[in-house]
């Protein structure tokens, strides 16, 4: 029976890449116009949110968001979440209305079409280059002054699928403290199950999201970085472990 699934998974994965590329091709002139000036980024962000929802719904995913605290559209935040799937970018865009900029690895800029806009709208980091890391802080500072938020997946990449939550890097927390903006931990429960990096896998269904209570950085200095990083990781990890136990009980 399982051998019948492989052709369907293959077609489904191809469909995913079609959904990613088709809107970019169709709206290329409008997207290009929206990135001509950095101050026009909020317009690009609105188009990106439509693109993200188009992909999620087109793949048969529907999302459900639980919020412990509401984001203020007039404030900047440091958004962090666990990273397990190619859909993490789309889901973050779909559930957060506040315009934000991704900080991500430079390799994503090599993806055809997507990479063209990713390179021009995100903050790219080469983790092997110290100068690149310094430039990230300069770019993030400029974006925050424009009233935008920053989104970082603090695991620094996608961990092995057997790892529930990898250790967090310092960058997001150093930036949040430096700019005195709240850290917003976000848990993605189902993305790994829906569309992991294992090619022949995945299924349609719900993508549950939880926006946790914010971790304030006001009055903290860089000495508090480690404690805030551990606090944020514990919030997401404990939630993932609790959900895993619930799912096991349901399946019994």
Coordinates of N, CA and C in Angstrom, one line a residue:
X1 N 0.8 -1.2 0.0 CA 0.0 0.0 0.0 C 0.9 1.3 0.0
X2 N 2.0 1.2 0.7 CA 2.8 2.4 0.9 C 3.5 2.8 -0.5
X3 N 3.7 1.8 -1.4 CA 4.3 2.1 -2.6 C 3.4 3.0 -3.5
X4 N 2.1 2.9 -3.2 CA 1.2 3.8 -3.9 C 1.3 5.3 -3.5
X5 N 1.8 5.4 -2.3 CA 1.9 6.8 -1.7 C 3.1 7.6 -2.4
X6 N 4.1 6.9 -2.8 CA 5.3 7.6 -3.3 C 5.0 8.4 -4.6
X7 N 4.3 7.9 -5.6 CA 4.0 8.8 -6.7 C 3.1 10.0 -6.3
X8 N 2.2 9.8 -5.3 CA 1.3 10.9 -4.9 C 2.2 11.9 -4.1
X9 N 3.1 11.4 -3.3 CA 4.0 12.4 -2.6 C 4.8 13.2 -3.6
X10 N 5.3 12.5 -4.6 CA 6.1 13.2 -5.6 C 5.3 14.3 -6.3
X11 N 4.1 13.9 -6.7 CA 3.3 14.9 -7.4 C 2.9 16.1 -6.4
X12 N 2.7 15.7 -5.2 CA 2.3 16.7 -4.2 C 3.5 17.7 -3.9
X13 N 4.7 17.2 -3.9 CA 5.9 18.0 -3.7 C 6.1 18.9 -5.0
X14 N 5.9 18.4 -6.1 CA 6.0 19.2 -7.3 C 5.0 20.3 -7.3
X15 N 3.8 20.0 -6.9 CA 2.7 21.0 -6.7 C 3.1 22.1 -5.8
X16 N 3.8 21.7 -4.7 CA 4.3 22.8 -3.8 C 5.2 23.8 -4.4
X17 N 6.1 23.3 -5.2 CA 7.0 24.2 -5.9 C 6.3 25.1 -7.0
X18 N 5.3 24.5 -7.6 CA 4.5 25.3 -8.5 C 3.7 26.4 -7.8
X19 N 3.2 26.1 -6.6 CA 2.5 27.1 -5.9 C 3.4 28.2 -5.4
X20 N 4.7 27.8 -5.1 CA 5.6 28.8 -4.7 C 6.0 29.8 -5.8
X21 N 6.2 29.2 -7.0 CA 6.7 30.0 -8.1 C 5.6 30.7 -8.9
X22 N 4.4 30.1 -9.1 CA 3.4 30.7 -9.9 C 3.0 32.1 -9.5
X23 N 2.7 32.4 -8.3 CA 2.3 33.8 -7.9 C 3.5 34.8 -8.2
X24 N 4.7 34.3 -8.0 CA 5.9 35.2 -8.2 C 6.0 35.6 -9.6
X25 N 5.8 34.6 -10.5 CA 5.8 34.9 -11.9 C 4.7 35.8 -12.3
X26 N 3.5 35.5 -11.8 CA 2.3 36.2 -12.2 C 2.4 37.7 -11.8
X27 N 2.8 37.9 -10.6 CA 2.9 39.3 -10.0 C 4.3 39.9 -10.0
X28 N 5.1 39.4 -10.8 CA 6.5 39.8 -10.8 C 6.6 41.4 -10.9
X29 N 5.9 42.0 -11.9 CA 6.1 43.5 -12.0 C 5.7 44.2 -10.7
X30 N 4.6 43.7 -10.1 CA 4.1 44.4 -8.9 C 5.1 44.2 -7.7
X31 N 5.6 42.9 -7.6 CA 6.6 42.6 -6.6 C 7.8 43.5 -6.8
X32 N 8.3 43.6 -8.0 CA 9.5 44.3 -8.3 C 9.3 45.8 -8.0
X33 N 8.1 46.3 -8.2 CA 7.8 47.7 -7.9 C 7.9 47.9 -6.4
X34 N 7.4 47.0 -5.7 CA 7.3 47.1 -4.2 C 8.6 47.1 -3.5
X35 N 9.7 46.7 -4.2 CA 11.0 46.6 -3.5 C 11.9 47.7 -4.0
X36 N 11.4 48.6 -4.9 CA 12.3 49.6 -5.4 C 12.8 50.5 -4.4
X37 N 12.0 50.8 -3.4 CA 12.4 51.6 -2.2 C 12.2 50.8 -0.9
X38 N 13.2 51.0 0.0 CA 13.1 50.2 1.2 C 11.9 50.7 2.0
X39 N 11.5 51.9 1.9 CA 10.3 52.4 2.6 C 9.0 51.8 2.1
X40 N 9.1 51.2 1.0 CA 7.9 50.5 0.4 C 7.7 49.1 0.9
X41 N 8.6 48.7 1.8 CA 8.5 47.3 2.2 C 7.2 46.8 2.8
X42 N 6.5 47.6 3.5 CA 5.1 47.2 4.0 C 4.2 46.8 2.9
X43 N 4.3 47.4 1.7 CA 3.5 46.9 0.6 C 3.9 45.6 0.1
X44 N 5.2 45.4 0.0 CA 5.7 44.0 -0.3 C 5.3 43.0 0.7
X45 N 5.3 43.4 2.0 CA 4.9 42.4 3.0 C 3.5 42.0 2.9
X46 N 2.6 42.9 2.5 CA 1.2 42.5 2.3 C 1.0 41.5 1.1
X47 N 1.8 41.7 0.1 CA 1.8 40.8 -1.1 C 2.3 39.4 -0.6
X48 N 3.4 39.5 0.2 CA 4.0 38.2 0.7 C 3.1 37.4 1.5
X49 N 2.2 38.1 2.3 CA 1.2 37.4 3.1 C 0.2 36.7 2.3
X50 N -0.2 37.3 1.2 CA -1.2 36.7 0.3 C -0.5 35.5 -0.4
X51 N 0.7 35.7 -0.8 CA 1.5 34.6 -1.4 C 1.6 33.4 -0.4
X52 N 1.9 33.6 0.8 CA 2.0 32.6 1.8 C 0.7 31.8 2.0
X53 N -0.4 32.6 2.2 CA -1.7 31.9 2.4 C -2.1 31.1 1.1
X54 N -1.8 31.6 -0.1 CA -2.1 30.9 -1.3 C -1.4 29.5 -1.3
X55 N -0.1 29.5 -0.9 CA 0.6 28.2 -0.8 C 0.0 27.3 0.2
X56 N -0.2 27.8 1.4 CA -0.7 27.0 2.5 C -2.1 26.3 2.1
X57 N -3.0 27.2 1.7 CA -4.3 26.7 1.3 C -4.3 25.8 0.1
X58 N -3.4 26.1 -0.8 CA -3.2 25.3 -2.0 C -2.7 23.9 -1.8
X59 N -1.9 23.8 -0.7 CA -1.4 22.5 -0.3 C -2.3 21.7 0.6
X60 N -3.5 22.3 0.9 CA -4.4 21.6 1.8 C -4.1 21.8 3.3
X61 N -3.4 22.9 3.6 CA -3.1 23.2 5.0 C -4.1 24.3 5.5
X62 N -4.5 24.2 6.7 CA -5.3 25.3 7.3 C -4.7 25.5 8.7
X63 N -4.6 26.8 9.1 CA -3.9 27.0 10.3 C -4.9 27.5 11.4
X64 N -4.5 27.2 12.6 CA -5.3 27.6 13.8 C -4.3 28.2 14.8
X65 N -4.6 29.5 15.2 CA -3.7 30.2 16.0 C -4.3 30.4 17.4
X66 N -3.5 30.1 18.4 CA -3.8 30.4 19.8 C -2.9 31.5 20.3
X67 N -3.5 32.5 20.9 CA -2.7 33.7 21.3 C -2.8 33.9 22.8
X68 N -1.6 33.9 23.5 CA -1.6 34.3 24.9 C -1.5 35.8 25.1
X69 N -1.0 36.4 24.0 CA -0.9 37.9 24.1 C -1.0 38.4 22.6
X70 N -1.6 39.6 22.5 CA -1.8 40.2 21.2 C -0.6 41.1 20.8
X71 N -0.2 41.1 19.6 CA 0.9 42.0 19.1 C 0.2 43.3 18.8
X72 N 0.9 44.4 19.2 CA 0.5 45.8 18.9 C 1.0 46.1 17.5
X73 N 0.2 46.5 16.6 CA 0.6 46.7 15.2 C 1.6 47.9 15.1
X74 N 1.6 48.7 16.2 CA 2.4 49.9 16.2 C 3.8 49.7 16.9
X75 N 4.1 48.5 17.3 CA 5.3 48.2 18.0 C 6.2 47.2 17.2
X76 N 7.5 47.2 17.5 CA 8.4 46.2 16.9 C 8.7 45.1 17.9
X77 N 8.9 43.9 17.3 CA 9.1 42.7 18.2 C 10.3 41.9 17.6
X78 N 10.8 41.0 18.4 CA 11.7 40.0 17.9 C 10.9 38.7 17.9
X79 N 10.5 38.2 16.7 CA 9.7 37.0 16.6 C 10.7 35.8 16.4
X80 N 10.4 34.7 17.2 CA 11.2 33.5 17.1 C 10.3 32.3 17.1
X81 N 10.7 31.3 16.5 CA 9.9 30.0 16.4 C 10.8 28.8 16.1
X82 N 10.3 27.7 16.4 CA 11.0 26.4 16.1 C 11.0 26.3 14.6
X83 N 12.0 25.6 14.0 CA 12.2 25.6 12.6 C 12.3 24.1 12.1
X84 N 11.3 23.6 11.4 CA 11.2 22.2 11.1 C 10.8 21.9 9.6
X85 N 10.4 23.0 8.9 CA 9.8 22.7 7.6 C 10.0 23.9 6.6
X86 N 9.9 23.6 5.3 CA 9.9 24.7 4.3 C 8.7 25.6 4.5
X87 N 7.7 25.2 5.2 CA 6.5 26.0 5.3 C 6.5 26.9 6.5
X88 N 7.6 26.9 7.3 CA 7.7 27.8 8.4 C 7.7 29.3 8.0
X89 N 8.3 29.6 6.9 CA 8.3 31.0 6.4 C 6.9 31.4 6.0
X90 N 6.2 30.5 5.3 CA 4.8 30.9 4.9 C 3.9 31.0 6.1
X91 N 4.0 30.1 7.1 CA 3.1 30.1 8.2 C 3.4 31.4 9.1
X92 N 4.7 31.8 9.2 CA 5.0 33.0 10.0 C 4.3 34.2 9.3
X93 N 4.5 34.3 8.0 CA 3.9 35.4 7.2 C 2.3 35.4 7.4
X94 N 1.7 34.2 7.4 CA 0.3 34.1 7.4 C -0.3 34.6 8.8
X95 N 0.4 34.3 9.9 CA -0.2 34.5 11.2 C 0.2 35.8 11.8
X96 N 1.3 36.4 11.3 CA 1.7 37.7 12.0 C 1.4 38.9 11.0
X97 N 0.6 39.8 11.5 CA 0.2 40.9 10.6 C 1.2 42.1 10.7
X98 N 2.0 42.1 11.8 CA 3.0 43.2 11.9 C 4.1 43.0 10.8
X99 N 4.3 44.0 10.0 CA 5.4 43.9 9.0 C 6.7 43.5 9.7
X100 N 7.4 42.4 9.2 CA 8.6 42.0 9.8 C 9.6 41.6 8.7
X101 N 10.8 41.5 9.0 CA 11.9 41.1 8.1 C 12.6 39.9 8.6
X102 N 12.7 38.9 7.7 CA 13.4 37.7 8.1 C 14.9 37.9 8.2
X103 N 15.6 37.3 9.2 CA 17.0 37.1 9.2 C 17.3 35.7 8.9
X104 N 18.0 35.4 7.8 CA 18.1 34.0 7.4 C 19.4 33.7 6.7
X105 N 19.7 32.5 6.4 CA 21.0 32.1 5.8 C 21.0 32.5 4.4
X106 N 22.2 32.9 3.9 CA 22.4 33.4 2.6 C 22.1 32.4 1.5
X107 N 22.2 31.1 1.8 CA 22.0 30.1 0.8 C 20.6 30.1 0.2
X108 N 19.6 30.6 0.9 CA 18.2 30.7 0.4 C 18.1 31.7 -0.8
X109 N 19.1 32.6 -0.9 CA 19.1 33.5 -2.0 C 19.3 32.8 -3.4
X110 N 19.8 31.6 -3.3 CA 20.2 30.9 -4.5 C 18.9 30.2 -5.2
X111 N 17.8 30.1 -4.4 CA 16.6 29.5 -4.9 C 16.0 30.3 -6.1
X112 N 15.8 29.8 -7.2 CA 15.3 30.5 -8.4 C 14.0 31.3 -8.0
X113 N 13.8 32.5 -8.5 CA 12.6 33.3 -8.3 C 12.5 33.7 -6.9
X114 N 12.2 32.8 -6.0 CA 12.1 33.1 -4.5 C 13.3 33.8 -4.0
X115 N 14.5 33.3 -4.4 CA 15.8 33.9 -3.9 C 16.0 35.4 -4.4
X116 N 15.5 35.7 -5.5 CA 15.6 37.1 -6.1 C 15.0 38.1 -5.1
X117 N 13.8 37.8 -4.6 CA 13.1 38.7 -3.7 C 13.6 38.5 -2.3
X118 N 13.9 37.3 -1.9 CA 14.4 37.0 -0.6 C 15.7 37.8 -0.3
X119 N 16.6 37.8 -1.3 CA 17.9 38.6 -1.1 C 17.6 40.0 -1.0
X120 N 16.6 40.6 -1.6 CA 16.4 42.0 -1.6 C 15.5 42.5 -0.4
X121 N 14.8 41.6 0.3 CA 13.9 42.0 1.3 C 14.2 41.4 2.7
X122 N 15.1 40.5 2.8 CA 15.5 39.9 4.0 C 16.9 40.3 4.4
X123 N 17.3 40.0 5.6 CA 18.7 40.2 6.1 C 19.4 38.9 6.0
X124 N 20.4 38.8 5.2 CA 21.1 37.6 4.9 C 22.4 37.5 5.8
X125 N 22.6 36.3 6.3 CA 23.8 36.1 7.2 C 24.6 34.9 6.7
X126 N 25.9 35.1 6.7 CA 26.8 34.1 6.4 C 27.5 33.8 7.8
X127 N 27.1 32.6 8.4 CA 27.5 32.4 9.8 C 29.0 32.0 9.8
X128 N 29.6 31.8 8.7 CA 31.1 31.5 8.7 C 31.9 32.8 8.6
X129 N 31.2 33.9 8.4 CA 31.9 35.2 8.2 C 31.6 36.2 9.3
X130 N 32.6 36.6 10.1 CA 32.3 37.5 11.2 C 31.8 38.9 10.7
X131 N 32.3 39.3 9.6 CA 31.9 40.6 9.0 C 30.4 40.6 8.7
X132 N 30.0 39.4 8.1 CA 28.6 39.3 7.8 C 27.7 39.4 9.0
X133 N 28.1 38.8 10.1 CA 27.4 38.9 11.4 C 27.2 40.3 11.8
X134 N 28.3 41.1 11.7 CA 28.3 42.5 12.1 C 27.3 43.3 11.3
X135 N 27.3 43.0 10.0 CA 26.4 43.7 9.0 C 25.0 43.4 9.3
X136 N 24.7 42.2 9.8 CA 23.3 41.8 10.2 C 22.8 42.8 11.3
X137 N 23.6 43.1 12.3 CA 23.2 44.0 13.3 C 22.9 45.4 12.8
X138 N 23.7 45.9 11.9 CA 23.5 47.2 11.3 C 22.2 47.2 10.5
X139 N 22.0 46.2 9.7 CA 20.7 46.2 8.9 C 19.5 46.0 9.8
X140 N 19.6 45.2 10.8 CA 18.5 45.0 11.7 C 18.2 46.3 12.4
X141 N 19.2 47.1 12.8 CA 19.0 48.3 13.5 C 18.2 49.3 12.6
X142 N 18.6 49.3 11.3 CA 18.0 50.2 10.4 C 16.5 49.9 10.2
X143 N 16.2 48.6 10.1 CA 14.9 48.1 9.9 C 14.0 48.4 11.1
X144 N 14.6 48.2 12.3 CA 13.8 48.5 13.5 C 13.5 50.0 13.6
X145 N 14.4 50.8 13.2 CA 14.1 52.2 13.2 C 13.0 52.6 12.3
X146 N 12.8 51.8 11.3 CA 11.7 52.0 10.3 C 10.3 51.5 10.9
X147 N 10.4 50.9 12.1 CA 9.1 50.5 12.7 C 8.8 49.0 12.4
X148 N 9.7 48.3 11.8 CA 9.5 46.9 11.4 C 9.9 46.0 12.6
X149 N 9.4 44.8 12.5 CA 9.9 43.7 13.5 C 10.9 42.8 12.8
X150 N 11.5 42.0 13.6 CA 12.5 41.1 13.0 C 12.1 39.6 13.4
X151 N 12.3 38.7 12.4 CA 12.0 37.3 12.7 C 13.2 36.5 12.4
X152 N 13.6 35.7 13.5 CA 14.7 34.8 13.4 C 14.3 33.4 13.9
X153 N 14.7 32.4 13.2 CA 14.6 31.0 13.7 C 15.9 30.7 14.5
X154 N 15.8 30.8 15.8 CA 17.1 30.8 16.6 C 17.9 29.5 16.6
X155 N 17.3 28.4 16.1 CA 18.1 27.2 16.1 C 19.2 27.3 15.0
X156 N 19.1 28.3 14.2 CA 20.2 28.6 13.2 C 20.2 27.7 12.0
X157 N 19.1 27.0 11.8 CA 18.9 26.1 10.7 C 17.9 25.0 11.0
X158 N 17.7 24.1 10.2 CA 16.7 23.0 10.4 C 17.4 21.8 11.0
X159 N 17.1 21.5 12.3 CA 17.8 20.4 12.9 C 17.4 19.0 12.3
X160 N 18.1 18.0 12.7 CA 17.7 16.6 12.3 C 16.3 16.4 12.8
X161 N 15.5 15.6 12.0 CA 14.1 15.5 12.4 C 13.8 14.7 13.7
X162 N 14.8 14.0 14.2 CA 14.7 13.4 15.5 C 14.8 14.3 16.6
X163 N 15.3 15.5 16.3 CA 15.5 16.6 17.4 C 14.2 17.4 17.5
X164 N 13.7 17.4 18.7 CA 12.5 18.2 19.0 C 12.7 19.7 18.9
X165 N 13.8 20.1 19.5 CA 14.1 21.5 19.5 C 15.6 21.7 19.7
X166 N 16.4 22.2 18.8 CA 17.8 22.3 18.9 C 18.2 23.5 19.8
X167 N 19.4 23.6 20.2 CA 19.9 24.7 21.0 C 19.7 26.0 20.2
X168 N 19.5 27.1 20.9 CA 19.3 28.4 20.3 C 20.6 29.1 20.2
X169 N 20.8 29.9 19.1 CA 21.9 30.8 18.9 C 21.6 32.1 19.6
X170 N 22.7 32.9 19.8 CA 22.6 34.1 20.6 C 21.9 35.3 19.8
X171 N 22.0 35.3 18.5 CA 21.8 36.5 17.7 C 20.4 37.2 18.0
X172 N 19.4 36.5 18.0 CA 18.0 37.1 18.2 C 17.9 37.8 19.6
X173 N 18.6 37.2 20.6 CA 18.5 37.7 22.0 C 19.4 38.9 22.2
X174 N 20.5 38.9 21.5 CA 21.4 40.0 21.6 C 20.8 41.3 20.9
X175 N 20.1 41.0 19.8 CA 19.4 42.1 19.1 C 18.3 42.6 19.9
X176 N 17.5 41.7 20.4 CA 16.3 42.2 21.2 C 16.7 43.0 22.4
X177 N 17.8 42.6 23.1 CA 18.2 43.4 24.3 C 18.8 44.7 23.8
X178 N 19.6 44.7 22.8 CA 20.2 45.9 22.3 C 19.2 47.0 21.9
X179 N 18.0 46.5 21.3 CA 17.0 47.4 20.9 C 15.8 47.5 21.9
X180 N 15.9 46.8 23.0 CA 14.9 46.8 24.0 C 13.5 46.5 23.5
X181 N 13.4 45.5 22.6 CA 12.1 45.1 22.1 C 11.7 43.7 22.6
X182 N 10.4 43.5 22.8 CA 10.0 42.2 23.4 C 10.3 41.0 22.5
X183 N 10.6 39.9 23.1 CA 10.8 38.6 22.4 C 9.5 37.9 22.4
X184 N 9.0 37.4 21.2 CA 7.8 36.7 21.0 C 8.0 35.3 20.7
X185 N 8.0 34.4 21.6 CA 8.2 32.9 21.3 C 6.9 32.4 20.6
X186 N 7.1 31.7 19.5 CA 6.0 31.1 18.8 C 6.3 29.6 18.5
X187 N 5.3 28.8 18.8 CA 5.4 27.3 18.6 C 4.7 26.9 17.4
X188 N 5.3 26.2 16.5 CA 4.7 25.5 15.3 C 4.7 24.0 15.7
X189 N 3.5 23.5 15.8 CA 3.3 22.1 16.3 C 3.4 21.1 15.2
X190 N 2.8 21.4 14.0 CA 2.6 20.4 13.0 C 3.4 20.5 11.7
X191 N 4.2 21.5 11.6 CA 4.8 21.7 10.3 C 5.7 20.6 9.8
X192 N 6.4 20.0 10.8 CA 7.3 18.8 10.5 C 6.4 17.7 9.9
X193 N 5.3 17.5 10.5 CA 4.4 16.4 10.1 C 3.7 16.7 8.7
X194 N 3.4 18.0 8.5 CA 2.8 18.4 7.3 C 3.7 18.4 6.1
X195 N 4.9 19.0 6.2 CA 5.8 19.1 5.1 C 7.2 19.2 5.6
X196 N 7.8 18.1 5.9 CA 9.2 18.1 6.5 C 10.2 18.1 5.3
X197 N 11.4 18.1 5.6 CA 12.5 18.1 4.6 C 12.7 16.7 4.1
X198 N 12.1 15.7 4.6 CA 12.1 14.4 4.0 C 11.2 14.4 2.8
X199 N 11.7 14.1 1.7 CA 10.9 14.4 0.4 C 9.6 13.6 0.4
X200 N 9.7 12.3 0.6 CA 8.5 11.4 0.5 C 7.9 11.3 1.9
X201 N 7.2 12.4 2.2 CA 6.5 12.5 3.5 C 5.5 13.6 3.4
X202 N 4.7 13.7 4.5 CA 3.8 14.9 4.6 C 2.3 14.5 4.4
X203 N 1.4 15.4 4.8 CA 0.0 15.2 4.6 C -0.7 16.5 4.8
X204 N -1.9 16.6 4.2 CA -2.8 17.7 4.4 C -3.3 17.8 5.8
X205 N -3.7 18.9 6.2 CA -4.4 19.0 7.5 C -4.1 20.3 8.3
X206 N -4.3 20.3 9.5 CA -4.2 21.6 10.3 C -2.7 21.8 10.7
X207 N -2.4 23.1 10.8 CA -1.1 23.6 11.3 C -1.4 24.5 12.5
X208 N -1.2 24.0 13.7 CA -1.5 24.7 14.9 C -0.3 25.6 15.3
X209 N -0.6 26.8 15.7 CA 0.4 27.8 16.1 C 0.0 28.4 17.5
X210 N 1.0 28.6 18.3 CA 0.7 29.3 19.6 C 1.7 30.4 19.7
X211 N 1.1 31.6 19.9 CA 1.9 32.8 20.2 C 1.9 33.0 21.7
X212 N 3.1 32.8 22.3 CA 3.2 32.8 23.7 C 3.3 34.2 24.3
X213 N 3.2 34.3 25.6 CA 3.3 35.6 26.2 C 4.7 36.2 25.9
X214 N 4.8 37.5 25.8 CA 6.1 38.1 25.4 C 7.1 38.0 26.5
X215 N 8.4 38.0 26.2 CA 9.5 38.1 27.1 C 10.0 39.5 27.0
X216 N 9.9 40.2 28.0 CA 10.3 41.6 28.0 C 11.8 41.7 28.1
X217 N 12.4 42.7 27.4 CA 13.9 42.9 27.5 C 14.2 44.3 28.1
X218 N 13.2 45.1 28.3 CA 13.4 46.4 28.9 C 14.1 46.3 30.2
X219 N 15.1 47.1 30.4 CA 15.9 47.2 31.6 C 17.0 46.1 31.7
X220 N 17.0 45.2 30.7 CA 18.0 44.1 30.7 C 19.2 44.6 29.8
X221 N 20.4 44.1 30.2 CA 21.6 44.3 29.4 C 22.0 43.0 28.9
X222 N 23.2 43.0 28.2 CA 23.6 41.8 27.5 C 24.0 40.7 28.5
X223 N 24.2 41.0 29.7 CA 24.4 40.0 30.7 C 23.3 39.0 30.9
X224 N 22.1 39.5 30.5 CA 20.8 38.7 30.7 C 20.6 37.8 29.5
X225 N 21.4 37.9 28.5 CA 21.2 37.2 27.2 C 21.0 35.7 27.4
X226 N 21.9 35.1 28.1 CA 21.8 33.6 28.3 C 20.5 33.2 29.0
X227 N 20.1 34.0 30.0 CA 18.9 33.6 30.8 C 17.7 33.8 29.9
X228 N 17.6 34.9 29.1 CA 16.5 35.1 28.3 C 16.4 34.0 27.2
X229 N 17.5 33.7 26.6 CA 17.6 32.6 25.6 C 17.1 31.3 26.2
X230 N 17.5 30.9 27.3 CA 17.1 29.7 28.0 C 15.6 29.7 28.3
X231 N 15.1 30.9 28.7 CA 13.7 31.1 29.1 C 12.8 30.9 27.8
X232 N 13.2 31.5 26.7 CA 12.5 31.4 25.5 C 12.5 30.0 24.9
X233 N 13.6 29.3 25.0 CA 13.7 27.9 24.5 C 12.8 27.0 25.4
X234 N 12.8 27.3 26.7 CA 12.0 26.4 27.6 C 10.5 26.6 27.3
X235 N 10.1 27.8 27.0 CA 8.7 28.0 26.6 C 8.3 27.2 25.5
X236 N 9.1 27.2 24.4 CA 8.7 26.4 23.2 C 8.9 24.9 23.4
X237 N 10.0 24.5 24.0 CA 10.3 23.1 24.2 C 9.3 22.4 25.1
X238 N 8.9 23.1 26.2 CA 8.0 22.5 27.1 C 6.6 22.3 26.4
X239 N 6.3 23.3 25.6 CA 5.0 23.2 24.9 C 5.0 22.1 23.8
X240 N 6.1 21.9 23.1 CA 6.2 20.8 22.2 C 6.2 19.5 22.8
X241 N 6.8 19.3 24.0 CA 6.8 18.1 24.7 C 5.5 17.7 25.3
X242 N 4.8 18.8 25.8 CA 3.4 18.6 26.3 C 2.5 18.1 25.2
X243 N 2.6 18.8 24.0 CA 1.8 18.4 22.9 C 2.1 17.0 22.4
X244 N 3.3 16.6 22.4 CA 3.7 15.3 22.0 C 3.1 14.2 22.9
X245 N 3.0 14.5 24.2 CA 2.4 13.6 25.2 C 0.9 13.5 24.9
X246 N 0.3 14.6 24.6 CA -1.2 14.6 24.3 C -1.5 13.8 23.1
X247 N -0.7 14.0 22.0 CA -0.9 13.3 20.8 C -0.7 11.8 21.0
X248 N 0.2 11.4 21.8 CA 0.4 9.9 22.1 C -0.8 9.3 22.8
X249 N -1.4 10.1 23.7 CA -2.6 9.6 24.4 C -3.8 9.5 23.5
X250 N -3.9 10.5 22.6 CA -5.0 10.4 21.6 C -4.9 9.2 20.7
X251 N -3.7 8.9 20.3 CA -3.5 7.8 19.4 C -3.6 6.4 20.0
X252 N -3.6 6.3 21.3 CA -3.8 5.0 22.0 C -5.2 4.5 21.9

